[in-house]
Coordinates of C-alpha atoms in Angstrom, one line a residue:
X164 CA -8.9 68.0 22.9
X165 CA -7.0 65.0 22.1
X166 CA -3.5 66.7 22.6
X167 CA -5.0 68.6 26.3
X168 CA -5.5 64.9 27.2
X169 CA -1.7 63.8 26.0
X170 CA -0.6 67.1 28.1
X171 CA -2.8 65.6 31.2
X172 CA -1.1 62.3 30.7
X173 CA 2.5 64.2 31.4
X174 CA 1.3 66.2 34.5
X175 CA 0.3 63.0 35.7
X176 CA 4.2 61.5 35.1
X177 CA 5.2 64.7 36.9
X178 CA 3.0 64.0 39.9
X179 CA 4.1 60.1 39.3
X180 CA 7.8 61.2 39.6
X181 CA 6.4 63.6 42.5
X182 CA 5.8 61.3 44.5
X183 CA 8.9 59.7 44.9
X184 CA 8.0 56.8 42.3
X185 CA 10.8 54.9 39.9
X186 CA 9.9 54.3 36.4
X187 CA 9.3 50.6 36.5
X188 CA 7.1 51.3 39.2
X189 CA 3.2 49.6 38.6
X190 CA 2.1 53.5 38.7
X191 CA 4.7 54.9 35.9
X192 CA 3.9 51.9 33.7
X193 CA 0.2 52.1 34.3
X194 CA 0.7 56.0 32.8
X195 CA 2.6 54.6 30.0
X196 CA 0.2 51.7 29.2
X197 CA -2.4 54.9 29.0
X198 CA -0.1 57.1 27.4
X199 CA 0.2 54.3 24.7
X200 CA -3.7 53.8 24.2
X201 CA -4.4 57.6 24.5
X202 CA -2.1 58.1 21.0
X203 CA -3.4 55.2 19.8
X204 CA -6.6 56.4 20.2
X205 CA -6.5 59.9 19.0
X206 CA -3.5 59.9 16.4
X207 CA -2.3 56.9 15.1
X208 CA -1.7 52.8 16.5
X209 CA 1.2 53.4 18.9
X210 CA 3.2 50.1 18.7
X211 CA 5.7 49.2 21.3
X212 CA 8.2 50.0 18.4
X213 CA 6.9 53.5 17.5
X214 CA 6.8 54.1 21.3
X215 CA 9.8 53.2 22.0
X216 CA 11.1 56.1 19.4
X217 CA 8.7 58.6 21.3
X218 CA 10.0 58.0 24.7
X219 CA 13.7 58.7 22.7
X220 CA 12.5 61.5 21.1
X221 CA 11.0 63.1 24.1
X222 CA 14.2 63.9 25.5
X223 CA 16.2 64.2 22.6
X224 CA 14.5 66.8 20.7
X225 CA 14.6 69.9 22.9
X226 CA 11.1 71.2 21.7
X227 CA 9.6 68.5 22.7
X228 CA 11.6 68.3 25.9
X229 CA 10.9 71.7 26.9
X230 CA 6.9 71.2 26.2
X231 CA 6.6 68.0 28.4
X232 CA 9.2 69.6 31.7
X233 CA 6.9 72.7 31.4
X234 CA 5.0 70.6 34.0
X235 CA 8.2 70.2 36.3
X236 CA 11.9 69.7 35.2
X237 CA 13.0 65.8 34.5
X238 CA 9.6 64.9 33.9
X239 CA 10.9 64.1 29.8
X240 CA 13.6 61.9 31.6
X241 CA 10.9 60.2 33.8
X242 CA 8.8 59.6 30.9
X243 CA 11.5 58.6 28.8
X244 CA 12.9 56.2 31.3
X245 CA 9.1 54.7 32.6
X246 CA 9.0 54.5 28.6
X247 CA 12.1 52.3 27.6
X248 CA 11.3 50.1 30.5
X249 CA 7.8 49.5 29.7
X250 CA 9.1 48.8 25.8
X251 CA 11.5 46.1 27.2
X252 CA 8.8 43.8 29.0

């Protein structure tokens, strides 16, 4: 359950990056805000810090990579990028 509703959270970047949306747009940081409290709440407390290595890892690490673009190729990117920027603020 709890990772069906981390998998949700990506569709929704994919739709976010869908639409024509930039990462630093109020939409792709709301997803990360709730992508943040969503891991936080079902695995573990998700710092800025320890997000910040997610968003990395997401595109790094091809497994992971490949998992998350299942819902539309560059969504990883997206998420990494919408990621870094939200880390920075």
């Amino acid at each position: 359950e709890a990772n069906d509703g981390l998998m949700a959270i990506f569709a929704e970047f994919t739709a976010c990056k869908g639409s024509g949306a930039s990462a630093d747009s109020a939409e792709a940081q709301a997803l990360v805000a709730g992508l943040q409290a969503h891991i936080t709440a079902n695995y573990y407390t998700c710092t800025d810090e320890i997000l910040a290595g997610l968003g990395k890892m997401y595109v790094a690490d091809e497994r992971f990579k490949k998992n998350i673009d299942k819902y539309g190729e560059g969504t990883a990117e997206f998420a990494a990028t919408a990621i870094e920027v939200y880390c920075r603020k």
